[in-house]
C-alpha cells in the first residue's frame, strides 16, 4: 500500500492500468470505436490514470509488436462530473468519449 503523503517531493501517486481493446470489449466496458479505428482495434491499448482533479485520463495507443512501435492516437480526460454520472449509471447506459459531439472515438458502457 502506498501512502501518497509520505512520498518524496516531486513524486506523485497516480494509479494507472493499461488494457487492450479486446480486454475492454470482453469485459463489456467498450462497445465500439469510431469507424476510422476499426482496422486498428486489435492493436489498440487504453491506459487509464486517475487525475488530481478527481477525473480519469485515458491515453489511446496503437501498439505494433511486430515493428516494436507505439503511436499515441488520442488523449482524453473524463471529468469528475462525468465520473460521478458514470457511477450513477446503469449497466446498459452508454457514454461516448470524448463527450463533445464533434469527435466520437469510443462508446463505453
PDB file of C-alpha atoms in Angstrom:
ATOM      1  CA  UNK A   1       0.000   0.000   0.000  1.00  0.00           C
ATOM      2  CA  UNK A   2       1.307   3.410  -0.952  1.00  0.00           C
ATOM      3  CA  UNK A   3       0.797   6.395   1.292  1.00  0.00           C
ATOM      4  CA  UNK A   4       0.829   9.355  -1.122  1.00  0.00           C
ATOM      5  CA  UNK A   5       1.540  11.761   1.753  1.00  0.00           C
ATOM      6  CA  UNK A   6       4.870  10.044   2.536  1.00  0.00           C
ATOM      7  CA  UNK A   7       6.261  10.215  -1.000  1.00  0.00           C
ATOM      8  CA  UNK A   8       9.417  12.260  -1.669  1.00  0.00           C
ATOM      9  CA  UNK A   9       8.990  15.804  -3.031  1.00  0.00           C
ATOM     10  CA  UNK A  10       8.391  15.856  -6.775  1.00  0.00           C
ATOM     11  CA  UNK A  11       6.786  12.411  -6.819  1.00  0.00           C
ATOM     12  CA  UNK A  12       3.104  11.744  -7.242  1.00  0.00           C
ATOM     13  CA  UNK A  13       0.848   8.766  -6.894  1.00  0.00           C
ATOM     14  CA  UNK A  14      -1.401   8.219  -9.877  1.00  0.00           C
ATOM     15  CA  UNK A  15      -2.688   4.649 -10.208  1.00  0.00           C
ATOM     16  CA  UNK A  16      -2.713   3.501 -13.821  1.00  0.00           C
ATOM     17  CA  UNK A  17      -3.987   0.493 -15.705  1.00  0.00           C
ATOM     18  CA  UNK A  18      -3.462  -0.436 -19.349  1.00  0.00           C
ATOM     19  CA  UNK A  19      -5.897  -2.738 -21.125  1.00  0.00           C
ATOM     20  CA  UNK A  20      -6.225  -3.784 -24.744  1.00  0.00           C
ATOM     21  CA  UNK A  21      -9.327  -3.138 -26.803  1.00  0.00           C
ATOM     22  CA  UNK A  22     -10.080  -6.868 -26.728  1.00  0.00           C
ATOM     23  CA  UNK A  23      -9.886  -6.951 -22.914  1.00  0.00           C
ATOM     24  CA  UNK A  24     -12.219  -3.958 -22.603  1.00  0.00           C
ATOM     25  CA  UNK A  25     -14.598  -5.415 -25.159  1.00  0.00           C
ATOM     26  CA  UNK A  26     -14.688  -8.803 -23.397  1.00  0.00           C
ATOM     27  CA  UNK A  27     -15.417  -7.076 -20.067  1.00  0.00           C
ATOM     28  CA  UNK A  28     -18.180  -5.139 -21.842  1.00  0.00           C
ATOM     29  CA  UNK A  29     -16.579  -1.825 -20.933  1.00  0.00           C
ATOM     30  CA  UNK A  30     -16.194  -0.671 -24.523  1.00  0.00           C
ATOM     31  CA  UNK A  31     -18.867  -1.240 -27.122  1.00  0.00           C
ATOM     32  CA  UNK A  32     -17.352   0.219 -30.299  1.00  0.00           C
ATOM     33  CA  UNK A  33     -14.796   2.621 -31.712  1.00  0.00           C
ATOM     34  CA  UNK A  34     -15.009   5.224 -34.434  1.00  0.00           C
ATOM     35  CA  UNK A  35     -15.006   3.710 -37.943  1.00  0.00           C
ATOM     36  CA  UNK A  36     -11.539   5.131 -38.655  1.00  0.00           C
ATOM     37  CA  UNK A  37     -10.140   2.820 -35.933  1.00  0.00           C
ATOM     38  CA  UNK A  38     -11.969  -0.397 -36.902  1.00  0.00           C
ATOM     39  CA  UNK A  39      -8.955  -1.893 -38.678  1.00  0.00           C
ATOM     40  CA  UNK A  40      -6.681  -0.966 -35.750  1.00  0.00           C
ATOM     41  CA  UNK A  41      -8.788  -2.194 -32.851  1.00  0.00           C
ATOM     42  CA  UNK A  42      -6.754  -5.379 -32.422  1.00  0.00           C
ATOM     43  CA  UNK A  43      -3.697  -3.244 -31.711  1.00  0.00           C
ATOM     44  CA  UNK A  44      -5.253  -0.539 -29.534  1.00  0.00           C
ATOM     45  CA  UNK A  45      -4.348  -0.143 -25.872  1.00  0.00           C
ATOM     46  CA  UNK A  46      -6.141   2.123 -23.422  1.00  0.00           C
ATOM     47  CA  UNK A  47      -4.253   3.459 -20.404  1.00  0.00           C
ATOM     48  CA  UNK A  48      -6.389   4.824 -17.580  1.00  0.00           C
ATOM     49  CA  UNK A  49      -4.964   7.030 -14.839  1.00  0.00           C
ATOM     50  CA  UNK A  50      -6.580   8.979 -12.034  1.00  0.00           C
ATOM     51  CA  UNK A  51      -6.135  12.753 -12.194  1.00  0.00           C
ATOM     52  CA  UNK A  52      -5.661  15.030  -9.166  1.00  0.00           C
ATOM     53  CA  UNK A  53      -8.954  16.748 -10.057  1.00  0.00           C
ATOM     54  CA  UNK A  54     -10.921  13.520  -9.500  1.00  0.00           C
ATOM     55  CA  UNK A  55     -11.326  12.528 -13.115  1.00  0.00           C
ATOM     56  CA  UNK A  56      -9.648   9.898 -15.261  1.00  0.00           C
ATOM     57  CA  UNK A  57      -7.165  10.455 -18.075  1.00  0.00           C
ATOM     58  CA  UNK A  58      -7.315   7.995 -20.973  1.00  0.00           C
ATOM     59  CA  UNK A  59      -4.485   7.516 -23.446  1.00  0.00           C
ATOM     60  CA  UNK A  60      -5.230   5.528 -26.592  1.00  0.00           C
ATOM     61  CA  UNK A  61      -2.130   3.939 -28.119  1.00  0.00           C
ATOM     62  CA  UNK A  62      -1.598   1.913 -31.282  1.00  0.00           C
ATOM     63  CA  UNK A  63       0.881  -0.871 -30.475  1.00  0.00           C
ATOM     64  CA  UNK A  64       2.602  -2.751 -33.289  1.00  0.00           C
ATOM     65  CA  UNK A  65       4.556  -5.514 -31.557  1.00  0.00           C
ATOM     66  CA  UNK A  66       5.988  -6.846 -34.831  1.00  0.00           C
ATOM     67  CA  UNK A  67       7.626  -3.489 -35.578  1.00  0.00           C
ATOM     68  CA  UNK A  68       8.173  -2.706 -31.893  1.00  0.00           C
ATOM     69  CA  UNK A  69       6.470   0.664 -32.237  1.00  0.00           C
ATOM     70  CA  UNK A  70       3.836   2.572 -30.317  1.00  0.00           C
ATOM     71  CA  UNK A  71       1.888   5.594 -31.539  1.00  0.00           C
ATOM     72  CA  UNK A  72      -0.204   7.788 -29.284  1.00  0.00           C
ATOM     73  CA  UNK A  73      -3.534   8.264 -31.049  1.00  0.00           C
ATOM     74  CA  UNK A  74      -5.635  10.241 -28.613  1.00  0.00           C
ATOM     75  CA  UNK A  75      -5.643  11.534 -25.063  1.00  0.00           C
ATOM     76  CA  UNK A  76      -8.972  12.047 -23.379  1.00  0.00           C
ATOM     77  CA  UNK A  77      -9.998  13.326 -19.986  1.00  0.00           C
ATOM     78  CA  UNK A  78     -13.105  12.066 -18.246  1.00  0.00           C
ATOM     79  CA  UNK A  79     -14.002  14.878 -15.854  1.00  0.00           C
ATOM     80  CA  UNK A  80     -15.056  14.400 -12.251  1.00  0.00           C
ATOM     81  CA  UNK A  81     -18.720  15.265 -13.018  1.00  0.00           C
ATOM     82  CA  UNK A  82     -18.809  12.669 -15.808  1.00  0.00           C
ATOM     83  CA  UNK A  83     -17.179  10.102 -13.497  1.00  0.00           C
ATOM     84  CA  UNK A  84     -19.928  10.802 -10.943  1.00  0.00           C
ATOM     85  CA  UNK A  85     -22.525  10.376 -13.698  1.00  0.00           C
ATOM     86  CA  UNK A  86     -20.958   7.036 -14.639  1.00  0.00           C
ATOM     87  CA  UNK A  87     -21.133   5.850 -11.024  1.00  0.00           C
ATOM     88  CA  UNK A  88     -24.888   6.502 -11.063  1.00  0.00           C
ATOM     89  CA  UNK A  89     -25.386   4.896 -14.491  1.00  0.00           C
ATOM     90  CA  UNK A  90     -26.916   1.503 -15.052  1.00  0.00           C
ATOM     91  CA  UNK A  91     -25.030  -1.299 -16.833  1.00  0.00           C
ATOM     92  CA  UNK A  92     -26.759  -0.687 -20.164  1.00  0.00           C
ATOM     93  CA  UNK A  93     -26.127   3.085 -20.224  1.00  0.00           C
ATOM     94  CA  UNK A  94     -23.670   4.325 -22.858  1.00  0.00           C
ATOM     95  CA  UNK A  95     -21.342   7.304 -22.868  1.00  0.00           C
ATOM     96  CA  UNK A  96     -19.316   8.459 -25.836  1.00  0.00           C
ATOM     97  CA  UNK A  97     -15.739   9.631 -25.415  1.00  0.00           C
ATOM     98  CA  UNK A  98     -14.870  12.358 -25.792  1.00  0.00           C
ATOM     99  CA  UNK A  99     -18.195  13.810 -24.746  1.00  0.00           C
ATOM    100  CA  UNK A 100     -18.108  16.584 -27.366  1.00  0.00           C
ATOM    101  CA  UNK A 101     -20.425  15.877 -30.288  1.00  0.00           C
ATOM    102  CA  UNK A 102     -17.735  16.805 -32.821  1.00  0.00           C
ATOM    103  CA  UNK A 103     -15.453  13.824 -32.135  1.00  0.00           C
ATOM    104  CA  UNK A 104     -16.681  10.374 -31.227  1.00  0.00           C
ATOM    105  CA  UNK A 105     -13.853   7.906 -30.692  1.00  0.00           C
ATOM    106  CA  UNK A 106     -15.324   5.220 -28.491  1.00  0.00           C
ATOM    107  CA  UNK A 107     -18.557   4.218 -26.813  1.00  0.00           C
ATOM    108  CA  UNK A 108     -18.130   2.886 -23.308  1.00  0.00           C
ATOM    109  CA  UNK A 109     -20.657   1.151 -21.117  1.00  0.00           C
TER     110      UNK A 109
END
